[in-house]
Short mmCIF file of C-alpha atoms in Angstrom, two decimals:
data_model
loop_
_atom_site.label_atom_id
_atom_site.label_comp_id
_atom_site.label_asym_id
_atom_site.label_seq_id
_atom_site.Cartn_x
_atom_site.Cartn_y
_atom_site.Cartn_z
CA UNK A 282 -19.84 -23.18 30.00
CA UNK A 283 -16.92 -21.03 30.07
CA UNK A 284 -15.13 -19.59 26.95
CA UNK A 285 -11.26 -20.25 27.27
CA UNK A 286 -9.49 -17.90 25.47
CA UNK A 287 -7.86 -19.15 22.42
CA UNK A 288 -4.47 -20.87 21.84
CA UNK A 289 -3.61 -19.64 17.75
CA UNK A 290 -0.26 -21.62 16.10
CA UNK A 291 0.63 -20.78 12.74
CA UNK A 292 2.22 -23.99 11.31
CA UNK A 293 2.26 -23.21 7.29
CA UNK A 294 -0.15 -24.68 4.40
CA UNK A 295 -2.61 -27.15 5.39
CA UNK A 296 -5.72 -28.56 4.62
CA UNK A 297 -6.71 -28.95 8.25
CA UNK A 298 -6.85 -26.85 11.41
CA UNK A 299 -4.31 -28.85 13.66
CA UNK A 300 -5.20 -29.74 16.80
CA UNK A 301 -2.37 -29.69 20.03
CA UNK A 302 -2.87 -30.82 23.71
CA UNK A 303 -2.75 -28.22 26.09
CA UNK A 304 -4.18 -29.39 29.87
CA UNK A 305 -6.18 -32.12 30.97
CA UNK A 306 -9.06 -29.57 31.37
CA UNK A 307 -8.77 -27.93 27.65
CA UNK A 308 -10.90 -30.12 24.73
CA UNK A 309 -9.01 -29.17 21.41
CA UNK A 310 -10.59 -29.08 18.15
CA UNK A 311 -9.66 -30.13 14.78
CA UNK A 312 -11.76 -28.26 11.88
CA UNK A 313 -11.07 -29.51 8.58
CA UNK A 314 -11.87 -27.98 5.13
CA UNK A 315 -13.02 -29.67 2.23
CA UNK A 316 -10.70 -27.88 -0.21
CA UNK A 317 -7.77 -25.08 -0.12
CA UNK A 318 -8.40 -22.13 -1.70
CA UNK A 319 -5.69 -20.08 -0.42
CA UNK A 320 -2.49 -21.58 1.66
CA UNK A 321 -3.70 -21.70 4.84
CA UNK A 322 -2.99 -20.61 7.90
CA UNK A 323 -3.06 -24.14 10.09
CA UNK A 324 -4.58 -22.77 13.20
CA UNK A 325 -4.81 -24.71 16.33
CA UNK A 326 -7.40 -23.60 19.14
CA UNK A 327 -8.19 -25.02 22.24
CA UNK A 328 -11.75 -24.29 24.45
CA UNK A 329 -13.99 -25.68 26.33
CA UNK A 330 -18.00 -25.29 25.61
CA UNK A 331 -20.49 -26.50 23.79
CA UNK A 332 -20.68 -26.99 19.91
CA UNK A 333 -21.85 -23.68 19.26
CA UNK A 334 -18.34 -22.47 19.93
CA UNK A 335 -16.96 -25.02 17.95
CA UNK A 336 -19.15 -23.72 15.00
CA UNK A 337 -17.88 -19.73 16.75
CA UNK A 338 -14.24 -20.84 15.94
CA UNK A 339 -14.47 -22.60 12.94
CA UNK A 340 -16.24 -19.33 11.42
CA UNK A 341 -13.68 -17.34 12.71
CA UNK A 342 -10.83 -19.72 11.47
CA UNK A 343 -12.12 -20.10 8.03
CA UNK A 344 -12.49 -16.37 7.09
CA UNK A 345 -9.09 -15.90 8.68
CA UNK A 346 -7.89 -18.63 6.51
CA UNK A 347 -9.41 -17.24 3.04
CA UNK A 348 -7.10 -13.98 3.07
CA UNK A 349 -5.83 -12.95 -0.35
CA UNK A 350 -2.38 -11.62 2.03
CA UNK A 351 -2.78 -14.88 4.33
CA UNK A 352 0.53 -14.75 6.89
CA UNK A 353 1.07 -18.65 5.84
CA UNK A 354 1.78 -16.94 2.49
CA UNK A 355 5.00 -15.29 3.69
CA UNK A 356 7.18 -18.39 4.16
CA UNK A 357 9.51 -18.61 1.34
CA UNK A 358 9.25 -15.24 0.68
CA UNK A 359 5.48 -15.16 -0.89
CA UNK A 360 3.27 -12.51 0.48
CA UNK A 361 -0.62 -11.94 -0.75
CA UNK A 362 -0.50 -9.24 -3.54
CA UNK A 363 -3.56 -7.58 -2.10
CA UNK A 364 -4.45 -7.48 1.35
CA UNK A 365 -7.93 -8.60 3.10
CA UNK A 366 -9.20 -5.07 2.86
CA UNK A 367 -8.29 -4.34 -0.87
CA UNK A 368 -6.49 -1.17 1.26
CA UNK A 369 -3.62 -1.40 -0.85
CA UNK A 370 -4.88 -1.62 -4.45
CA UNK A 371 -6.36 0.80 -6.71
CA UNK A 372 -9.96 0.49 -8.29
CA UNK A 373 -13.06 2.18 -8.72
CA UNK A 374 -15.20 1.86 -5.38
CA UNK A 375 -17.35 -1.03 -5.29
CA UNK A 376 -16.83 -2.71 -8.69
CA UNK A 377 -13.87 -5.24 -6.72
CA UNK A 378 -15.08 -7.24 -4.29
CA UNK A 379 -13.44 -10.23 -2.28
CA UNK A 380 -16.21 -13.23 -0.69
CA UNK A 381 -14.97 -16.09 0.32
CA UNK A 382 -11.73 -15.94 -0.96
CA UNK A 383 -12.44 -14.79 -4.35
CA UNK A 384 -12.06 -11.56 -5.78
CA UNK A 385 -13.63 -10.60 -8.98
CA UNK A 386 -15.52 -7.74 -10.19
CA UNK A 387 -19.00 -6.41 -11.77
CA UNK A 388 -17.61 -4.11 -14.33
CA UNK A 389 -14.82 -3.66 -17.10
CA UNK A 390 -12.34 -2.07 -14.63
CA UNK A 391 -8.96 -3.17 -13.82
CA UNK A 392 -7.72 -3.86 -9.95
CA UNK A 393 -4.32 -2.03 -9.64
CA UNK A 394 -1.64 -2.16 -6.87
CA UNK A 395 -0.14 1.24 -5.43
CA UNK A 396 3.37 0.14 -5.88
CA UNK A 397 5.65 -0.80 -8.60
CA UNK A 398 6.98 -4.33 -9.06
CA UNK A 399 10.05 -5.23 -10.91
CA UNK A 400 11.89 -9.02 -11.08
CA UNK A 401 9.25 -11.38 -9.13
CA UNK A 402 7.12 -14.59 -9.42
CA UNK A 403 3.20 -14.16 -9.68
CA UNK A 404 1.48 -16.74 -9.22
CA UNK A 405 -2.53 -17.30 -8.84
CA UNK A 406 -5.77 -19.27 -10.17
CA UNK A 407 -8.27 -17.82 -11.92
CA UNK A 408 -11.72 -19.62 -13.02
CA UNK A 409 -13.32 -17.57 -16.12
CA UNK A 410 -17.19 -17.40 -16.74
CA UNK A 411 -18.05 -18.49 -20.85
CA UNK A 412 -16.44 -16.62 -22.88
CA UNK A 413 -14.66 -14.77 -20.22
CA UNK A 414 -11.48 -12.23 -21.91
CA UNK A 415 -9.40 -11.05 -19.13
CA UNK A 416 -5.94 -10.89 -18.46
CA UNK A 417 -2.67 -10.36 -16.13
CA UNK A 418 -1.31 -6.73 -16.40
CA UNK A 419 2.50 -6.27 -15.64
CA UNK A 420 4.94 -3.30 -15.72
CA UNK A 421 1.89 -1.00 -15.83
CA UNK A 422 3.80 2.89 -16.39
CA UNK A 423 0.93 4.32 -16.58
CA UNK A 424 -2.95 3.66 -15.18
CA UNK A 425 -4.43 5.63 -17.32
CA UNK A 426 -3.74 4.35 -20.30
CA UNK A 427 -2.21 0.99 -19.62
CA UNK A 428 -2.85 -0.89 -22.90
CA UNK A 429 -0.32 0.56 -24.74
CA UNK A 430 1.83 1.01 -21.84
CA UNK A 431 2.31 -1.99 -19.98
CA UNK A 432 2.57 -5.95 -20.86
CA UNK A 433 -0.85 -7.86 -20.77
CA UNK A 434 -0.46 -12.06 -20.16
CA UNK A 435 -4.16 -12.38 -21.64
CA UNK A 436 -6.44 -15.36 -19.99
CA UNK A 437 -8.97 -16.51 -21.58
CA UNK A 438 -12.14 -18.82 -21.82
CA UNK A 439 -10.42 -20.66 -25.22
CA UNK A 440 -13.30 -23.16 -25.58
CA UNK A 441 -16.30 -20.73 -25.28
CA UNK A 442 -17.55 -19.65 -28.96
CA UNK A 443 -17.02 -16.21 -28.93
CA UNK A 444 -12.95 -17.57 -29.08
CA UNK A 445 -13.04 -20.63 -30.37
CA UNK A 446 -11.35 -19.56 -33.58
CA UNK A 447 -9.61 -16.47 -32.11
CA UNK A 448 -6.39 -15.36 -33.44
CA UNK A 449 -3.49 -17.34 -31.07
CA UNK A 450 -1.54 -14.47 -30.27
CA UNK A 451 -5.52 -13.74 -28.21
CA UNK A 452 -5.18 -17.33 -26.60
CA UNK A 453 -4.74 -17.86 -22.95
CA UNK A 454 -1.19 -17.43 -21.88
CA UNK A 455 -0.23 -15.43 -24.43
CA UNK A 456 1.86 -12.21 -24.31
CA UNK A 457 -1.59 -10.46 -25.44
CA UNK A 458 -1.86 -9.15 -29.38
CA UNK A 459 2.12 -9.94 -29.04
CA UNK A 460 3.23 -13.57 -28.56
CA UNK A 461 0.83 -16.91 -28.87
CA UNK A 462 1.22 -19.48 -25.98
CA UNK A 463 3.15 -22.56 -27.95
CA UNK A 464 0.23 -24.88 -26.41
CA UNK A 465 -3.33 -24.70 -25.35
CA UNK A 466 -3.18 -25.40 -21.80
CA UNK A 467 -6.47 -23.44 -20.13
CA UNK A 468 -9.58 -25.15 -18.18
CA UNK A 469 -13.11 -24.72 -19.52
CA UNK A 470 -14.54 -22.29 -18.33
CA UNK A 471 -15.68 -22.68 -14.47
CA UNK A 472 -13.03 -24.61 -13.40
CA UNK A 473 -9.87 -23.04 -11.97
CA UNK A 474 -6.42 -22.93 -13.61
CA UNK A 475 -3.01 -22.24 -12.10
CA UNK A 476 -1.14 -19.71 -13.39
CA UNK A 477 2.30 -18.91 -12.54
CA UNK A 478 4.40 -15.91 -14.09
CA UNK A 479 7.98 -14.93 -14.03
CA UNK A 480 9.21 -11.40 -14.88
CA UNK A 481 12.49 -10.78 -14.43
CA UNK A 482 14.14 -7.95 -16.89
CA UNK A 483 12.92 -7.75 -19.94
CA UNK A 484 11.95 -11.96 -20.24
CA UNK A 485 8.42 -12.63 -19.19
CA UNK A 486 7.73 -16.73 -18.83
CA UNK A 487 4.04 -17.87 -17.98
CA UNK A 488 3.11 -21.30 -16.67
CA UNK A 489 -0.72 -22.60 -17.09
CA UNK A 490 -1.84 -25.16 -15.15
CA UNK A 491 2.17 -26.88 -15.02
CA UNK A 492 2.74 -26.22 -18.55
CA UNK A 493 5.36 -23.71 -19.96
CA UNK A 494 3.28 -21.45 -22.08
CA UNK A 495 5.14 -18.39 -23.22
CA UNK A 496 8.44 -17.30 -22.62
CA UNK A 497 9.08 -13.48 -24.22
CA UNK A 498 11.74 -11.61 -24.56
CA UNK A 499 10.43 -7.74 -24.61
CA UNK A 500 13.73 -6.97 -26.13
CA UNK A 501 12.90 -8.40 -29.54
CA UNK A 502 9.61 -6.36 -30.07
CA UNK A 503 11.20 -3.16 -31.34
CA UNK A 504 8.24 -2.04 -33.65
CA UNK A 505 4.86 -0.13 -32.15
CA UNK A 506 3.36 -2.09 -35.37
CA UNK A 507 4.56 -4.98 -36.17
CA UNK A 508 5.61 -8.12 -34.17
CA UNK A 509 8.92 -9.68 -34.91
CA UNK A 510 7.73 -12.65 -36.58
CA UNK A 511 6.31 -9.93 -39.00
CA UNK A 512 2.35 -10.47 -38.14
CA UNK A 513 0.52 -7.30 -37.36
CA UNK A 514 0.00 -5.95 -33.55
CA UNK A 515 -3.55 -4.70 -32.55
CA UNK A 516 -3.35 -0.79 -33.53
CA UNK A 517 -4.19 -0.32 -29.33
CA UNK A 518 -0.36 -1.96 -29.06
CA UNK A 519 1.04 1.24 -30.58
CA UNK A 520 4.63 1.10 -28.70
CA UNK A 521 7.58 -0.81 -29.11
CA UNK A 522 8.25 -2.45 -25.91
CA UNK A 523 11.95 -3.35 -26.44
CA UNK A 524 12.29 0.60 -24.54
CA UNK A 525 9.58 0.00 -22.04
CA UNK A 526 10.46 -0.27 -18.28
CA UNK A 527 10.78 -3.33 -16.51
CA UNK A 528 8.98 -1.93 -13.37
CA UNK A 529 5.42 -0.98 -13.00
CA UNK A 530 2.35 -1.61 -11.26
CA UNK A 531 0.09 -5.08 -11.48
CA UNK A 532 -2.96 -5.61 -12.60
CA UNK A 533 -5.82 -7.65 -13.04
CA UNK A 534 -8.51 -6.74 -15.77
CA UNK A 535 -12.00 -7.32 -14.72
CA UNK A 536 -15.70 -8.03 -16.38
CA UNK A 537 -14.43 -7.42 -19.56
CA UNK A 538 -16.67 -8.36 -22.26
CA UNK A 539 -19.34 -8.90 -19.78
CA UNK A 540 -18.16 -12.05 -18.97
CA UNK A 541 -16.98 -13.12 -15.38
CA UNK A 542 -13.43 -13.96 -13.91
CA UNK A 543 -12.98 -15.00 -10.78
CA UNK A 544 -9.32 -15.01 -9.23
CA UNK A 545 -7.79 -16.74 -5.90
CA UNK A 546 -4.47 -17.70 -3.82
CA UNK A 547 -3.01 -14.32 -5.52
CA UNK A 548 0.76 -14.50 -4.54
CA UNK A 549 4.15 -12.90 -5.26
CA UNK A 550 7.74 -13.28 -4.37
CA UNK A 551 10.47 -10.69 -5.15
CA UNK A 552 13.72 -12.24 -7.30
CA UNK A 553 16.73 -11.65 -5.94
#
């Protein structure tokens, strides 16, 4: 049978791949997906064959779909923080890797991105192995040495046993070593959570899984050693950050502790 070429129709997030009439002679095909794991691209093709090019075009359509920069992504203003081909983030060859729409990593090394952000909405989900200790790095001012220089939303496997009894200022959603989240709000471990995250200025709100977390106010933390409530900072949080600059690059931390994260449907949207 002959291949038609294909008919492609971007129509926004969807769970299926829409189908459209074309001709009398065209057979359209409807591929649906059990789950969304990044907002899809609703893609509409029309052929005529046999099922093997049914199975051709759903392949094609689902890795298309799985893009951490899908198009679909864009509407509203959202774009994918990293694109397809990692080509526009920064990280140590072959630790990063992104399989069917997940990216996560094999070692301890943070995923950067080459520019600077400053007043915009992140949002992503991000499933955590036992006992996983990762976290969300924002106004990054320098690489290097980004723990002391940047603001780390911490995420966290709460109910594994290496954290169970953590401090709550190392709890997921909080403003790591700096702010506690004023709720527990995290997944156990291997199921994914929804995390949203505001920055705009100096006030930094998080959203886990619907629930307002943390909202901080960098402007208060004027000591490199203490926290404003007057509890100790980790001695790696050795600047105030009531100075620090409200643009940087974003990060995500990776196998840290030897545990696992996985992260997905990583978005971002500039603030007016």
């Amino acid at each position: 049978m002959r291949w038609r070429a294909p008919w492609f129709r971007w129509q926004g997030q969807s769970h299926i791949f829409t189908r459209f009439p074309m001709h009398q002679t065209t057979r359209p095909a409807t591929i649906r997906t059990k789950q969304s794991p990044a907002p899809f691209r609703c893609l509409s093709i029309f052929f005529s064959g046999t099922k093997r090019h049914i199975a051709c075009a759903a392949a094609l359509a689902v890795l298309t779909a799985f893009s951490p920069s899908s198009r679909a992504e864009q509407a509203g203003g959202w774009e994918g923080l990293f694109a397809a081909d990692l080509s526009n983030a920064q990280f140590p060859e072959g630790v990063w890797t992104f399989s069917n729409g997940e990216l996560t990593a094999s070692e301890d090394q943070v995923i950067w991105t080459k520019n600077d952000y400053e007043n915009f909405v992140l949002d992503l989900e991000f499933k955590t192995g036992p006992d996983a200790n990762s976290g969300v790095i924002v106004y990054a001012s320098d690489k290097s040495q980004w723990v002391p220089n940047s603001v780390e939303i911490q995420l966290l496997d709460d109910a594994g046993p290496k954290w169970v009894k953590a401090d709550p200022k190392w709890k997921c959603g909080a403003i790591f070593g700096r702010l506690a989240p004023s709720q527990s709000a995290a997944k156990p471990a291997g199921e994914w959570n929804h995390c949203q995250i505001t920055c705009c200025g100096p006030k930094i709100d998080v959203v886990l899984n619907g629930q307002t977390v943390t909202s901080f106010d960098m402007t208060l933390w004027r000591s490199g050693t203490e926290n404003p409530d007057g509890s100790k900072m980790p001695p790696w949080l050795n600047k105030p950050l009531s100075s620090h600059p409200t643009k940087g690059a974003i990060g995500l931390q990776g196998k840290h502790g030897g545990a696992p994260i996985w992260f997905r449907n990583i978005k971002i949207k500039p603030l007016g």
